[in-house]
Short mmCIF file of C-alpha atoms and ligand atoms in Angstrom, two decimals:
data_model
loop_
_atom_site.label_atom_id
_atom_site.label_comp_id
_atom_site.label_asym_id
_atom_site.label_seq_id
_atom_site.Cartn_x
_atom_site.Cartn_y
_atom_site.Cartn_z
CA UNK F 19 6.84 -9.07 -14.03
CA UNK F 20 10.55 -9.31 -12.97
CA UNK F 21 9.87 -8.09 -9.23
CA UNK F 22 7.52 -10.63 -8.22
CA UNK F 23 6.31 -11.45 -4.51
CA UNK F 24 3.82 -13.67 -2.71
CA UNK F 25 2.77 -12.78 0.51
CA UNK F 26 1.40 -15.26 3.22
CA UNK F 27 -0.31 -15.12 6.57
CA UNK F 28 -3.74 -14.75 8.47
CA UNK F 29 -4.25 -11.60 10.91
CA UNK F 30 -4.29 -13.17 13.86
CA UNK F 31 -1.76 -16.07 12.75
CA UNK F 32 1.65 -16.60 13.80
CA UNK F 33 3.03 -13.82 11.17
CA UNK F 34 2.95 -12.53 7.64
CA UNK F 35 5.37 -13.61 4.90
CA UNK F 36 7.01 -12.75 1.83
CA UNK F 37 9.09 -13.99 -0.55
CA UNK F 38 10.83 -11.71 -3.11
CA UNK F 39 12.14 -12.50 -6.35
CA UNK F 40 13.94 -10.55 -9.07
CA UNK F 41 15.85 -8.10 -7.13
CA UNK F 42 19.68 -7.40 -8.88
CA UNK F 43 22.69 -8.65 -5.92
CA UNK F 44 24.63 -5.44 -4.75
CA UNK F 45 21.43 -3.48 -3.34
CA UNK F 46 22.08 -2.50 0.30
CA UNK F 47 18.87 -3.41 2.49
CA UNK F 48 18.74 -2.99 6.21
CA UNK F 49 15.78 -4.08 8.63
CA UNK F 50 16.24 -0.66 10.30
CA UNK F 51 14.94 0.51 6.73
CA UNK F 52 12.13 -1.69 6.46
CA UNK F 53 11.51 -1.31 9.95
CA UNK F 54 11.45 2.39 9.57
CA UNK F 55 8.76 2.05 6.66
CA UNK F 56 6.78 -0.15 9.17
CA UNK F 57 6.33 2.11 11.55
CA UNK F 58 5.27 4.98 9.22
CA UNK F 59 2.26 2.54 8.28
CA UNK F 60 1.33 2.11 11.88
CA UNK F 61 0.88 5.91 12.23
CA UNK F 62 -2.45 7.38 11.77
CA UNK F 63 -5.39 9.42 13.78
CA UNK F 64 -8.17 7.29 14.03
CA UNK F 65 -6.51 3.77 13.96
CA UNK F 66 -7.83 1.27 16.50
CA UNK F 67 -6.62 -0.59 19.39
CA UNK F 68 -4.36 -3.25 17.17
CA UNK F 69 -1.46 -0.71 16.38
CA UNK F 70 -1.09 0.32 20.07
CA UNK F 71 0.12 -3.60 19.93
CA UNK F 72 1.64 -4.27 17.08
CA UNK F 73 4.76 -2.16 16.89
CA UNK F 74 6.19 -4.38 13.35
CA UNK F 75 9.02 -5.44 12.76
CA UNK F 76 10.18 -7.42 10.06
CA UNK F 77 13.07 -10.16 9.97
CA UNK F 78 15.29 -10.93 6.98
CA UNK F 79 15.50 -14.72 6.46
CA UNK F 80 17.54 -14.91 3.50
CA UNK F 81 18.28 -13.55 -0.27
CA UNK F 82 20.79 -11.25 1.73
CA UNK F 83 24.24 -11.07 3.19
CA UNK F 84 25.58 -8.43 5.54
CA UNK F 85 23.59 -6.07 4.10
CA UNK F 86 23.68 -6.36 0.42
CA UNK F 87 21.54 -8.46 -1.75
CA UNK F 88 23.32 -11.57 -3.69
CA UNK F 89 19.95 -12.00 -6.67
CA UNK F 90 18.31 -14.92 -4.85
CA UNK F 91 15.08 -14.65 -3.43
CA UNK F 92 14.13 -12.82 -0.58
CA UNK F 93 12.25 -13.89 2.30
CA UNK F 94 10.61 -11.68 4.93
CA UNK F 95 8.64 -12.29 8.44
CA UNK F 96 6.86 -9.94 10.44
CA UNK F 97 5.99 -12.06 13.72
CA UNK F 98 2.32 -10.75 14.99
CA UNK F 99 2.33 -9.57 18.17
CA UNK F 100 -0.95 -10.46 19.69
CA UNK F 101 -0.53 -13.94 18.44
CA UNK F 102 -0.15 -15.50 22.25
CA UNK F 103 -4.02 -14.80 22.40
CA UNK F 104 -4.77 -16.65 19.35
CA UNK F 105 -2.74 -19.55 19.84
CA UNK F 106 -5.93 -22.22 20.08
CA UNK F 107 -8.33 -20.46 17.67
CA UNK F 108 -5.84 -19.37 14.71
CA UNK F 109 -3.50 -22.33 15.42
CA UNK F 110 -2.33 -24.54 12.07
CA UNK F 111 -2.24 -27.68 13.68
CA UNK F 112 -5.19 -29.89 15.52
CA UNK F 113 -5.34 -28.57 19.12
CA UNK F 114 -6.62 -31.25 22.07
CA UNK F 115 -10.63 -30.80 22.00
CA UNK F 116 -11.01 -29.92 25.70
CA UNK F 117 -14.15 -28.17 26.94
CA UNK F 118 -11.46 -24.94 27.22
CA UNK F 119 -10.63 -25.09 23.83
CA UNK F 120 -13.77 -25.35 22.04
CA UNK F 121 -14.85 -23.14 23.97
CA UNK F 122 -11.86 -20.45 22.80
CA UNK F 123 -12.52 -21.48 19.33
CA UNK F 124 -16.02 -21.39 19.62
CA UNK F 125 -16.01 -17.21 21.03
CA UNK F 126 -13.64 -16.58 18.09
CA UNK F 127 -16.21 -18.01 15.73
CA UNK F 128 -18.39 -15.56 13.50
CA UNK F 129 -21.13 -15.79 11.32
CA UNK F 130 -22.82 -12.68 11.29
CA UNK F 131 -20.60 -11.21 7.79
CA UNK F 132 -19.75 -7.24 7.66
CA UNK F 133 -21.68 -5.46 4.45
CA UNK F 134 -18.67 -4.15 2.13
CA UNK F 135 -16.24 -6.84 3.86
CA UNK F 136 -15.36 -10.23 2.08
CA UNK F 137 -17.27 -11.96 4.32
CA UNK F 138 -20.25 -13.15 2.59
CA UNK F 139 -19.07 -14.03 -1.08
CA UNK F 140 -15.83 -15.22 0.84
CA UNK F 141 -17.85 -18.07 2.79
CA UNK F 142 -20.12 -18.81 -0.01
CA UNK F 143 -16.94 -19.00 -2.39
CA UNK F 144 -14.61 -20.68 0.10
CA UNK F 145 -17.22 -23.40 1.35
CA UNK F 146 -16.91 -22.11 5.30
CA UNK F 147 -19.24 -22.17 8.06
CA UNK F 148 -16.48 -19.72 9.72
CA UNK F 149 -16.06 -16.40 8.51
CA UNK F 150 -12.99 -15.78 10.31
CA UNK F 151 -11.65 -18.50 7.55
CA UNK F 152 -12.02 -15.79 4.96
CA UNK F 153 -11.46 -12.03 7.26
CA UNK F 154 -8.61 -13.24 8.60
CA UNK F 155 -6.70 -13.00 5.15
CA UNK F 156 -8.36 -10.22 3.49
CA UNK F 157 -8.00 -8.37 6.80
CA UNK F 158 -5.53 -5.09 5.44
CA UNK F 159 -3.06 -6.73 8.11
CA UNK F 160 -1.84 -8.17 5.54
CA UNK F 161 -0.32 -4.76 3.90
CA UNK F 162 2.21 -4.58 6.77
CA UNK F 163 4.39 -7.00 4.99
CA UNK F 164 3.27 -5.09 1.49
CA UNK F 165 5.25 -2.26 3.12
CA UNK F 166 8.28 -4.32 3.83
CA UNK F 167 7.92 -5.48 0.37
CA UNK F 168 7.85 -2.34 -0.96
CA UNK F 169 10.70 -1.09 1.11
CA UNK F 170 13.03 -3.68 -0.76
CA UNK F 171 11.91 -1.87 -3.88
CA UNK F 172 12.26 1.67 -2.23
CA UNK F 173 16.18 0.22 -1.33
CA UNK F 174 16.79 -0.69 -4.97
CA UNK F 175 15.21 3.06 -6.23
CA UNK F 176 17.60 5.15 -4.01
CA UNK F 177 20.24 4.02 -5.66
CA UNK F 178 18.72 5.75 -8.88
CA UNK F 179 17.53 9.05 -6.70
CA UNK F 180 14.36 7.58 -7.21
CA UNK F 181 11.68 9.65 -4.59
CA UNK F 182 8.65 8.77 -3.79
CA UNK F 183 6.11 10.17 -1.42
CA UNK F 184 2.62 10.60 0.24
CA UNK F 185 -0.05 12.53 1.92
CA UNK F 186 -3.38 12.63 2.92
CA UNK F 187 -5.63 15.53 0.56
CA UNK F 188 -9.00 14.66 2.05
CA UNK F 189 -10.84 12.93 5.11
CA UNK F 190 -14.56 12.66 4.71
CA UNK F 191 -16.00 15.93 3.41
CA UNK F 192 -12.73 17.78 4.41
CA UNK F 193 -10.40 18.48 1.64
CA UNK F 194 -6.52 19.71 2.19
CA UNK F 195 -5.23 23.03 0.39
CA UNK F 196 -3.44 21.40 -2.58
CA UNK F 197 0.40 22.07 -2.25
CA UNK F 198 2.36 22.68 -5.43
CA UNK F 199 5.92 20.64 -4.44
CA UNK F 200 4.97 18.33 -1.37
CA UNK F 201 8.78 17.20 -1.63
CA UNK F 202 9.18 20.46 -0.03
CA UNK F 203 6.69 19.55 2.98
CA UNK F 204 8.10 16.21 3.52
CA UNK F 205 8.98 16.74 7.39
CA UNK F 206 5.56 18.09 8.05
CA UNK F 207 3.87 15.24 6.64
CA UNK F 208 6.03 12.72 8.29
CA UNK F 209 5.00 14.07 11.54
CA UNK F 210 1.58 14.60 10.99
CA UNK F 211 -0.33 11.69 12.38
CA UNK F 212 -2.65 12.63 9.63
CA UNK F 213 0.01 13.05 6.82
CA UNK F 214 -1.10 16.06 5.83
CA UNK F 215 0.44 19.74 6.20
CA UNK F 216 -2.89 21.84 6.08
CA UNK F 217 -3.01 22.57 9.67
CA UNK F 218 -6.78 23.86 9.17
CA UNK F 219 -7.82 21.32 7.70
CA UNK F 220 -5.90 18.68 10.06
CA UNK F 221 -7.93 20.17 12.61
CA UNK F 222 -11.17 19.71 10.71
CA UNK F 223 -10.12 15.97 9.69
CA UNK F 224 -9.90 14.89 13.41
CA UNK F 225 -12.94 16.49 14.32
CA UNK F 226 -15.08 14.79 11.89
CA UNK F 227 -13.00 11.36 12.59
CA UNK F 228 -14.15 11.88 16.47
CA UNK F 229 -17.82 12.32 15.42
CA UNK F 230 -17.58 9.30 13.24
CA UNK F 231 -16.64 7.28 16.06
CA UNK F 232 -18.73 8.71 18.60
CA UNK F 233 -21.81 8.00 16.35
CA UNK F 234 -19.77 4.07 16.10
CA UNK F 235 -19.54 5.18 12.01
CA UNK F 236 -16.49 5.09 10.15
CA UNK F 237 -14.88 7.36 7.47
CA UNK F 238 -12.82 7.12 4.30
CA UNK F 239 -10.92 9.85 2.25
CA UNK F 240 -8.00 10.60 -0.80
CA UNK F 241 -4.28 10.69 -0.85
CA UNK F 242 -1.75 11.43 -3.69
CA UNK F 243 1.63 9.65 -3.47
CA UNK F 244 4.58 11.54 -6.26
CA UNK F 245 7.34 9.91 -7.55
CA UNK F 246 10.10 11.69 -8.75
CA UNK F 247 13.47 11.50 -11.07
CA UNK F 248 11.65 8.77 -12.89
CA UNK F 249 13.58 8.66 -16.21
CA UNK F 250 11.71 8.60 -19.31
CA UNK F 251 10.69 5.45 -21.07
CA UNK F 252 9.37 3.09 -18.34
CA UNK F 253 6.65 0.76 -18.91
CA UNK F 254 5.39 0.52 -22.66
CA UNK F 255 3.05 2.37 -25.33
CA UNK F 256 2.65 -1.38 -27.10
CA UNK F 257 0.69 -3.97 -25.29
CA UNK F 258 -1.81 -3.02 -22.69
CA UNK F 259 -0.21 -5.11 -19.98
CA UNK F 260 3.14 -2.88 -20.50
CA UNK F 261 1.15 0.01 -19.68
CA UNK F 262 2.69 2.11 -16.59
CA UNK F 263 -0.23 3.89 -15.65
CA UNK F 264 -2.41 0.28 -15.48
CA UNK F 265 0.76 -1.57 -13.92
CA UNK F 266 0.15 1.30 -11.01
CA UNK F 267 -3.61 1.80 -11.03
CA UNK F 268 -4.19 -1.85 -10.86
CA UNK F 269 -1.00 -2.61 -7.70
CA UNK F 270 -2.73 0.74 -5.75
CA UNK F 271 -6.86 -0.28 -6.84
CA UNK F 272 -5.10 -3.84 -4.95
CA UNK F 273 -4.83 -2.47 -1.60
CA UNK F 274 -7.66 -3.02 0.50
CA UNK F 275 -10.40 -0.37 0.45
CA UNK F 276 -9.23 1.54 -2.06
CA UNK F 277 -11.72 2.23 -4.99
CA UNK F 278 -10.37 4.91 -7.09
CA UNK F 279 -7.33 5.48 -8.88
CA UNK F 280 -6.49 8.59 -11.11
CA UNK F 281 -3.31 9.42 -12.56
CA UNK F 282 -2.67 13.15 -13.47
CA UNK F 283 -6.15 14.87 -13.71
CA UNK F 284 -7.77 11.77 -13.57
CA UNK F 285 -11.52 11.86 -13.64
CA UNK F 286 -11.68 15.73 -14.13
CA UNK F 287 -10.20 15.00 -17.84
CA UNK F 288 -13.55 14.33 -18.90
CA UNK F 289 -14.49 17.84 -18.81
CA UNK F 290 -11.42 19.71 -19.49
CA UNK F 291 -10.69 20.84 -23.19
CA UNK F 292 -7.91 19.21 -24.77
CA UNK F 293 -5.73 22.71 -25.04
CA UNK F 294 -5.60 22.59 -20.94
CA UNK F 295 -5.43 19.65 -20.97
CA UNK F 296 -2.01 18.29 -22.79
CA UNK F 297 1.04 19.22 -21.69
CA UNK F 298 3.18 21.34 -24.23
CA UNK F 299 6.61 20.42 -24.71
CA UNK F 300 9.34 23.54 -24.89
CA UNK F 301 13.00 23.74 -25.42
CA UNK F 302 15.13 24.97 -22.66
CA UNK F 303 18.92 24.71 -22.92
CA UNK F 304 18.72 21.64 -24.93
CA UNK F 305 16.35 19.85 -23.03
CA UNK F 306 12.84 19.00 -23.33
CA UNK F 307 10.46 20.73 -20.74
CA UNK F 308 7.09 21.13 -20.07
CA UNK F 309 5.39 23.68 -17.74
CA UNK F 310 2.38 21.77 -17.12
CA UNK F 311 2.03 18.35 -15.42
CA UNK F 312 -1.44 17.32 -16.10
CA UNK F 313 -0.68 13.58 -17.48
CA UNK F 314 0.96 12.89 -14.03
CA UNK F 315 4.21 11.73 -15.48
CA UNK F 316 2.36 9.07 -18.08
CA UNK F 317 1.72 9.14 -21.75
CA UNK F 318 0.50 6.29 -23.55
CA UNK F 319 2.03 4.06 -21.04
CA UNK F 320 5.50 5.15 -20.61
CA UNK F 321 6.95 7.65 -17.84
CA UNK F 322 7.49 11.28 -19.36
CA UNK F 323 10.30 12.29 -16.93
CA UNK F 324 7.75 14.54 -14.61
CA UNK F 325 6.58 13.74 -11.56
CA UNK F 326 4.18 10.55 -11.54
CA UNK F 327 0.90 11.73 -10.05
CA UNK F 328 -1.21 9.14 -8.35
CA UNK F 329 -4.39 10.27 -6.37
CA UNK F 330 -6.63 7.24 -4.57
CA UNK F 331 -9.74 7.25 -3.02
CA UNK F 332 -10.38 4.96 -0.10
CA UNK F 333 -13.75 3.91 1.09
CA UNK F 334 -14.77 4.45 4.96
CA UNK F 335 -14.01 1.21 6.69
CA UNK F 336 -16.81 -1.47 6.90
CA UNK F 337 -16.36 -2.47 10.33
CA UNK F 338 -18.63 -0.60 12.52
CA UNK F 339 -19.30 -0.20 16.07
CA UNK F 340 -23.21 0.81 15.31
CA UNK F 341 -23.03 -2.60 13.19
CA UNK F 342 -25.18 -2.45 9.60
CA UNK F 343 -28.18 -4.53 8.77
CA UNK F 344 -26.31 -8.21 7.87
CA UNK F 345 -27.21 -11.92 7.69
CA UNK F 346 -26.16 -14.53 9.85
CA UNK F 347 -24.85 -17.54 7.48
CA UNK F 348 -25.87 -20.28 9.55
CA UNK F 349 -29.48 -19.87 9.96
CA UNK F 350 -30.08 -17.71 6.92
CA UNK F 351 -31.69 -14.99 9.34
CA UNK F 352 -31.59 -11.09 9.12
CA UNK F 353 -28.82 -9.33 11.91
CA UNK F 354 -26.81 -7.00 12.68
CA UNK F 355 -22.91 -7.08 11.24
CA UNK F 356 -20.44 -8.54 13.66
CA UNK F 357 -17.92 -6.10 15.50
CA UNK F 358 -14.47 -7.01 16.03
CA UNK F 359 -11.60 -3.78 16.91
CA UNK F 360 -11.51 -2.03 14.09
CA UNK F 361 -9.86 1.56 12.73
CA UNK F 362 -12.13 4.47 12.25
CA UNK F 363 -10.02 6.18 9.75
CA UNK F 364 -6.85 4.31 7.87
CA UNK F 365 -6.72 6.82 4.78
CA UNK F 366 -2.81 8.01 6.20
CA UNK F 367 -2.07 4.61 6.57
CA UNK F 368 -3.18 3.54 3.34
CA UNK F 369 -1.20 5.94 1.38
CA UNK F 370 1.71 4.16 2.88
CA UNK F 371 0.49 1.06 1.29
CA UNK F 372 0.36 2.65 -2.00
CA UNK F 373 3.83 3.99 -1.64
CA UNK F 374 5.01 0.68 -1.35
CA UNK F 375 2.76 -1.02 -4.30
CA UNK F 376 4.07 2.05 -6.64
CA UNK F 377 7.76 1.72 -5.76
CA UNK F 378 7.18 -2.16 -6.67
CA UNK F 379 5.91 -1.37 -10.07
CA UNK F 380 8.31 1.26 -10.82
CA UNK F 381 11.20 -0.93 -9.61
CA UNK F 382 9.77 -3.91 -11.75
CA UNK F 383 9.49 -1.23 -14.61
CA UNK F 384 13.07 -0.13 -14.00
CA UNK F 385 14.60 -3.97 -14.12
CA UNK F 386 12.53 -4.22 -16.97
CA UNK F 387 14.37 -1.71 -18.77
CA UNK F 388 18.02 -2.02 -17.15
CA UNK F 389 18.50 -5.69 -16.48
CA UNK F 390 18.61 -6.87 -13.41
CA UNK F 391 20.71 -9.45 -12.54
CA UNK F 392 23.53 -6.89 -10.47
CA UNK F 393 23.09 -3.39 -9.86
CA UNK F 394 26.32 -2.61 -10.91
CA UNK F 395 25.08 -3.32 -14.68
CA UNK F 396 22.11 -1.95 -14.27
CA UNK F 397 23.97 1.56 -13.60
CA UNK F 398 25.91 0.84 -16.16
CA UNK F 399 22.57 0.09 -18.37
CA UNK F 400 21.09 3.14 -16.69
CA UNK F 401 23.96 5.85 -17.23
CA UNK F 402 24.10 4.77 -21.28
CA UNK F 403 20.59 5.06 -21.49
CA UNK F 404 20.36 8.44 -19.71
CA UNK F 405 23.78 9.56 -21.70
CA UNK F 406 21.82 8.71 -25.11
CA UNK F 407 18.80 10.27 -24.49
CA UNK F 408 20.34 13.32 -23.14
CA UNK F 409 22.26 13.97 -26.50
CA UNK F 410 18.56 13.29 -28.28
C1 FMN L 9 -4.39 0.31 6.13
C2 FMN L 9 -5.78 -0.24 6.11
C3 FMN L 9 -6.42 -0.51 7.31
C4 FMN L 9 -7.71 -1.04 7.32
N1 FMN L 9 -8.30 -1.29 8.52
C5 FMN L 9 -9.53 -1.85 8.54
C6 FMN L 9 -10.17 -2.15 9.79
O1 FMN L 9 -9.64 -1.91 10.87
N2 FMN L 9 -11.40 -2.72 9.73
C7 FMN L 9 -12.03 -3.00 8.55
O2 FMN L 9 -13.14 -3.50 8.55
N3 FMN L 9 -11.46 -2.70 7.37
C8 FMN L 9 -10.23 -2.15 7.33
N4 FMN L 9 -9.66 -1.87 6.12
C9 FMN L 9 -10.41 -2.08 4.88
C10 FMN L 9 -10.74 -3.52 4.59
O3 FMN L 9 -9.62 -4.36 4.69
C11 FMN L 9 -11.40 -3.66 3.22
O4 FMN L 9 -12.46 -2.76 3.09
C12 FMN L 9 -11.91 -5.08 3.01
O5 FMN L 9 -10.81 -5.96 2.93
C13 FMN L 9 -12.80 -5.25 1.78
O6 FMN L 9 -12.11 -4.97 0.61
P1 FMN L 9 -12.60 -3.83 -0.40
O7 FMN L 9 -12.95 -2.66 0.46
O8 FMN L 9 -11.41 -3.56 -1.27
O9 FMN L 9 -13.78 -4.35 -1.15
C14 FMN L 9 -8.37 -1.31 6.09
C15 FMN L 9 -7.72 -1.04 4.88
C16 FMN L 9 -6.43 -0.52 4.89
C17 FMN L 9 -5.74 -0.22 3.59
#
């Protein structure tokens, strides 16, 4: 990959980090942008007591000058919020081993490990006594500075028209009326706490959110994030790790939670004939269109010029208030999971996520293709490119 990051930080640690590398000098990036896409990750009906606190924001510590990249790496730091209460338990260095302190670090200790969590194969793996060694990282805290990650992408896509978007198509048994252009529905969704635009069926979502936590349960769902004006010819029909369609399923399967990831029809291919199924390809003053959509923008590993059509499935959350059957790790003994505040729903929030991850592999895809060592050549790249195939 050309856009490559590494992100670092626990949840309750100082802050999260990333560093950036790949991106072309001459890209405008603001915080107020990445800020922006921070706080649209924050949103979300049936989030828990954490986001009420955290209200990210995200510094830029260098790879950028007034406002424009210069093609060294980027780094990024969202300071945690709540981290004054988790000075002594989360802190890096040795704190003084007075009765108050042990005694902090003792209540912050768990052992009891959450069923569908890391918890368990984390502390066997990892060697700890602690499970907080392994939750705090693969905590989804951790995908607010994916966001801010992605937003550096998103910057470096607008300058190509490049849109991407999300919403929320089902909450537990509750599925949204499927809209045809959700471009068009953009200001709905943004204000939806929900991010959908089915007003029914919001209704219905909250209502079975509320009875999941009343009954201390917990509930997952599906979203769909579109990108559009992606030109054809990204990613690559000849090696599998070229393939656009695994670059994205396998960034978007990476956010936590999230166990399915279809691309067009997706799973209902298997029982749709192949003459609804392919898209035919027409002539229309010149061009090459297609009425149909049903490959979601991919075939055989390279955009088409439609819409790319990604629909995920995220699992219910595994932190529960009415805690499952569990093991305790230090005595080997049968009890219930531990509870620590936890969402009830994140399925809006998580199709932020995946907006970010997909505008990081389409922005990797695109340097791929146009260089990316300054934007202003890969315009130039991108305007030839666009010119040629146009007069194809
Ligand atoms: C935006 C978002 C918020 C999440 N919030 C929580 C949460 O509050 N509590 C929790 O137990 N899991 C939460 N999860 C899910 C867990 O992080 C995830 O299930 C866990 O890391 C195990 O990974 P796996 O589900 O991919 O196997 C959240 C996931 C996302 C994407």
């Amino acid at each position: 990959m050309i856009f490559r990051f590494l992100t670092a930080g626990e949840s309750h640690g100082q802050c999260l980090n990333a560093i950036v590398e790949g991106m072309p000098s001459g890209v405008h990036i603001s915080e107020d942008f990445i800020n922006s896409q921070l706080q649209r990750r924050q949103v979300g009906f049936g989030r828990g007591g954490r986001m009420k606190i955290e209200k990210d924001t995200a510094k830029i510590l260098s790879g950028i000058r007034h406002g424009i990249t210069i093609g060294s790496p980027i780094s990024l730091e969202i300071q945690n919020k709540d981290w004054e209460n988790w000075v002594i338990p989360m802190n890096p260095n040795e704190v003084e081993q007075n009765e108050e302190n042990l005694k902090l670090i003792e209540s912050k200790k768990i052992i009891n490990v959450r069923p569908g969590h890391a918890d368990l194969a984390g502390a066997l793996k990892y060697n700890h006594t602690d499970v907080r060694n392994i939750l705090e990282r693969s905590s989804a805290r951790e995908t607010a500075v994916r966001v801010a990650v992605g937003s550096v992408a998103k910057s470096l896509l607008n300058e190509f028209n490049i849109d991407v978007i999300s919403y929320v198509t089902q909450i537990g048994t509750v599925v949204a009326k499927d809209i045809d252009n959700p471009f068009e529905y953009r200001e709905k969704i943004e204000a939806s706490d929900l991010r959908t635009c089915d007003d029914e069926a919001y209704e219905k979502m909250k209502l079975q959110i509320d009875e999941a936590k009343k009954s201390g349960d917990t509930v997952g769902g599906k979203f769909k994030v579109i990108i559009r004006n992606v030109p054809v010819g990204l990613g690559s029909h000849v090696h599998w790790d070229r393939k656009l369609d695994a670059l994205l399923s396998y960034a978007v399967m990476s956010i936590q939670a999230v166990k399915s990831v279809e691309i067009g029809l997706g799973t209902d291919v298997a029982s749709t004939l192949g003459s609804k199924t392919h898209d035919e390809i027409f002539v229309q003053d010149g061009k090459y269109v297609r009425k149909t959509n049903n490959a979601g923008g991919i075939e055989s590993g390279m955009s088409n010029g439609e819409d790319i059509v990604i629909t995920a499935a995220m699992k219910a959350i595994p932190t529960m208030l009415k805690p499952l059957n569990s093991v305790a790790i230090d005595k080997k003994e049968e009890v219930q999971a531990h509870f620590e505040r936890s969402d009830t729903c994140a399925v809006a929030a998580c199709s932020v996520v995946a907006e970010a991850m997909a505008s990081i592999i389409i922005a990797d895809a695109f340097m791929e293709k146009f260089s990316h060592d300054s934007l202003e050549e890969m315009k130039i790249n991108y305007h030839n490119y666009i010119q040629r195939i146009s007069e194809r």
